[in-house]
């Protein structure tokens, strides 16, 4: 069917992600994904890419002090990182997108209302003969993890999935689409 081309974790919500060779998929998503949020140091209000697009250019290093200094310099105001008990995801535990969807978008075939600029997916797939948009309602096995595809995003490429069975995934893992008749 296809394979995992890359895995990205976004340690700080709204910041650029970093590629990892493998990840643990937990019930709430990839371990370490969106575990922190940027907040205004004075008000404590969240600072997100929706209101502050400059956040996209910052890559979290994992060093909270260094990241805070970099963010304050880029944004021109004092901010801090706030840890959260669960990932700060807007829509789903895991976001999957294929290279083929990105290629279709680059050629102008983008679903209405969708931006192809920054898919911010956790798992980039190589699906030579597939289209992840057809997987809604189906179960996908990648590595040791099983994901139930729940819907297509409103404003970006790919599909959203919930974690049915936690487990490890890695770049190069084969993607297995379970048959429709498998109970879930």
Coordinates of C-alpha atoms in Angstrom, one line a residue:
X1 CA 0.0 0.0 0.0
X2 CA 2.7 2.5 1.0
X3 CA 5.2 3.4 3.7
X4 CA 6.2 6.1 6.2
X5 CA 8.4 8.7 4.5
X6 CA 8.9 10.9 7.5
X7 CA 7.7 11.6 11.1
X8 CA 7.4 15.0 12.6
X9 CA 6.9 16.0 16.2
X10 CA 5.9 19.6 17.1
X11 CA 7.2 19.9 20.7
X12 CA 5.7 23.5 21.0
X13 CA 2.2 24.2 19.5
X14 CA 2.4 26.5 16.5
X15 CA 6.2 26.2 16.1
X16 CA 7.9 24.4 13.3
X17 CA 8.2 20.6 13.7
X18 CA 11.3 18.5 13.8
X19 CA 11.9 15.2 12.0
X20 CA 12.4 12.1 14.1
X21 CA 13.3 8.6 12.8
X22 CA 10.8 6.9 15.1
X23 CA 8.1 7.9 17.6
X24 CA 5.9 6.3 20.2
X25 CA 2.2 6.8 19.4
X26 CA 0.3 7.2 22.7
X27 CA -3.5 7.4 23.2
X28 CA -3.4 11.2 22.9
X29 CA -0.9 11.3 19.9
X30 CA 2.9 11.1 19.4
X31 CA 4.9 11.3 22.5
X32 CA 6.3 14.9 23.0
X33 CA 4.0 16.3 20.3
X34 CA 2.6 19.8 21.2
X35 CA 3.5 19.3 24.8
X36 CA 4.1 23.0 25.3
X37 CA 2.4 26.1 24.3
X38 CA 3.6 29.7 23.9
X39 CA 1.9 32.1 26.2
X40 CA 2.3 35.9 26.7
X41 CA 4.5 36.4 29.8
X42 CA 2.4 39.2 31.1
X43 CA -1.2 38.0 30.5
X44 CA -0.7 34.2 30.3
X45 CA -2.9 34.2 27.2
X46 CA -1.9 31.7 24.5
X47 CA 0.1 32.9 21.5
X48 CA -0.7 30.8 18.4
X49 CA 0.1 30.8 14.7
X50 CA -3.5 31.9 14.0
X51 CA -2.7 35.3 15.5
X52 CA 1.1 35.3 15.2
X53 CA 2.2 33.7 12.0
X54 CA 5.9 34.4 12.8
X55 CA 5.8 31.4 15.1
X56 CA 6.1 29.1 12.1
X57 CA 9.7 30.1 11.5
X58 CA 10.9 29.0 14.9
X59 CA 12.0 25.4 15.4
X60 CA 11.9 24.3 19.0
X61 CA 15.2 23.0 20.3
X62 CA 14.0 21.2 23.4
X63 CA 15.8 23.7 25.6
X64 CA 13.0 25.7 27.2
X65 CA 15.2 28.6 28.2
X66 CA 16.8 28.9 24.7
X67 CA 13.5 28.5 23.0
X68 CA 11.9 31.2 25.2
X69 CA 14.8 33.6 24.4
X70 CA 14.5 32.9 20.7
X71 CA 10.7 33.4 20.7
X72 CA 10.9 36.7 22.6
X73 CA 13.5 37.9 20.0
X74 CA 11.4 36.8 17.0
X75 CA 8.1 38.2 18.5
X76 CA 9.6 41.3 20.0
X77 CA 7.8 40.7 23.3
X78 CA 8.2 38.6 26.4
X79 CA 6.7 35.1 26.2
X80 CA 7.2 31.8 28.0
X81 CA 6.6 28.2 27.3
X82 CA 3.8 26.5 29.3
X83 CA 3.8 22.7 29.7
X84 CA 0.5 20.9 29.3
X85 CA -0.6 17.6 30.7
X86 CA -1.9 16.5 27.3
X87 CA -0.9 17.4 23.7
X88 CA -2.3 20.8 22.6
X89 CA -3.9 19.5 19.4
X90 CA -6.8 21.3 17.8
X91 CA -8.5 18.4 16.0
X92 CA -7.0 14.9 16.4
X93 CA -4.4 12.8 18.0
X94 CA -2.5 12.1 14.7
X95 CA -2.4 14.0 11.3
X96 CA -1.4 11.9 8.3
X97 CA -0.7 13.3 4.8
X98 CA 0.8 11.7 1.7
X99 CA 3.5 13.0 -0.6
X100 CA 0.9 12.4 -3.4
X101 CA -1.6 14.8 -1.7
X102 CA 1.1 17.4 -1.5
X103 CA 2.0 16.9 -5.1
X104 CA -1.7 17.1 -6.1
X105 CA -2.0 20.4 -4.2
X106 CA 1.2 21.8 -5.9
X107 CA -0.5 21.0 -9.2
X108 CA -3.6 22.9 -8.1
X109 CA -5.8 20.0 -6.9
X110 CA -6.5 21.3 -3.4
X111 CA -9.8 20.5 -1.6
X112 CA -12.0 23.6 -1.2
X113 CA -11.1 25.7 1.8
X114 CA -7.8 23.8 2.2
X115 CA -4.4 25.4 2.4
X116 CA -1.5 23.4 1.0
X117 CA 1.1 25.8 2.4
X118 CA 1.9 23.9 5.7
X119 CA 0.2 20.6 6.3
X120 CA 1.9 20.3 9.7
X121 CA 1.3 16.5 9.6
X122 CA 2.9 14.1 12.1
X123 CA 3.3 11.3 9.6
X124 CA 4.2 11.9 5.9
X125 CA 3.3 8.8 3.8
X126 CA 4.4 7.6 0.4
X127 CA 1.3 6.1 -1.2
X128 CA 2.1 5.4 -4.9
X129 CA -1.3 3.8 -5.5
X130 CA -3.4 5.3 -2.7
X131 CA -5.3 8.4 -1.5
X132 CA -5.6 8.8 2.3
X133 CA -8.8 10.8 1.8
X134 CA -10.6 7.4 1.0
X135 CA -9.6 6.0 4.4
X136 CA -12.2 7.9 6.6
X137 CA -13.8 5.3 8.9
X138 CA -11.1 2.7 8.3
X139 CA -8.2 1.4 10.4
X140 CA -4.6 1.8 9.4
X141 CA -1.8 -0.1 11.0
X142 CA 1.7 1.5 10.9
X143 CA 4.5 -0.3 12.8
X144 CA 3.0 -1.4 16.2
X145 CA 0.3 1.3 16.2
X146 CA -3.3 1.2 14.9
X147 CA -5.1 4.4 14.0
X148 CA -8.8 4.9 13.1
X149 CA -9.1 7.6 10.4
X150 CA -11.9 9.9 11.6
X151 CA -12.1 12.7 9.0
X152 CA -10.4 15.0 6.5
X153 CA -9.3 18.4 7.9
X154 CA -11.2 21.5 7.0
X155 CA -8.2 23.6 6.2
X156 CA -5.3 21.3 5.4
X157 CA -4.3 18.2 3.5
X158 CA -4.4 14.6 4.6
X159 CA -6.6 12.9 7.3
X160 CA -7.0 13.0 11.0
X161 CA -6.9 9.8 13.1
X162 CA -7.5 8.7 16.6
X163 CA -5.3 6.1 18.3
X164 CA -6.9 2.7 18.5
X165 CA -3.8 0.8 19.7
X166 CA -0.6 2.7 20.9
X167 CA 2.8 1.5 19.6
X168 CA 6.0 2.5 18.0
X169 CA 6.2 3.8 14.4
X170 CA 9.3 4.4 12.3
X171 CA 10.4 5.9 9.0
X172 CA 10.2 3.1 6.4
X173 CA 7.3 1.2 8.2
X174 CA 4.8 -0.3 5.8
X175 CA 1.2 1.2 5.9
X176 CA -1.5 -1.5 6.2
X177 CA -5.1 -0.5 5.5
X178 CA -7.3 -2.9 7.3
X179 CA -10.3 -4.4 5.3
X180 CA -13.7 -2.7 5.8
X181 CA -15.1 -5.7 7.6
X182 CA -12.7 -5.8 10.5
X183 CA -14.6 -4.8 13.6
X184 CA -13.3 -1.7 15.4

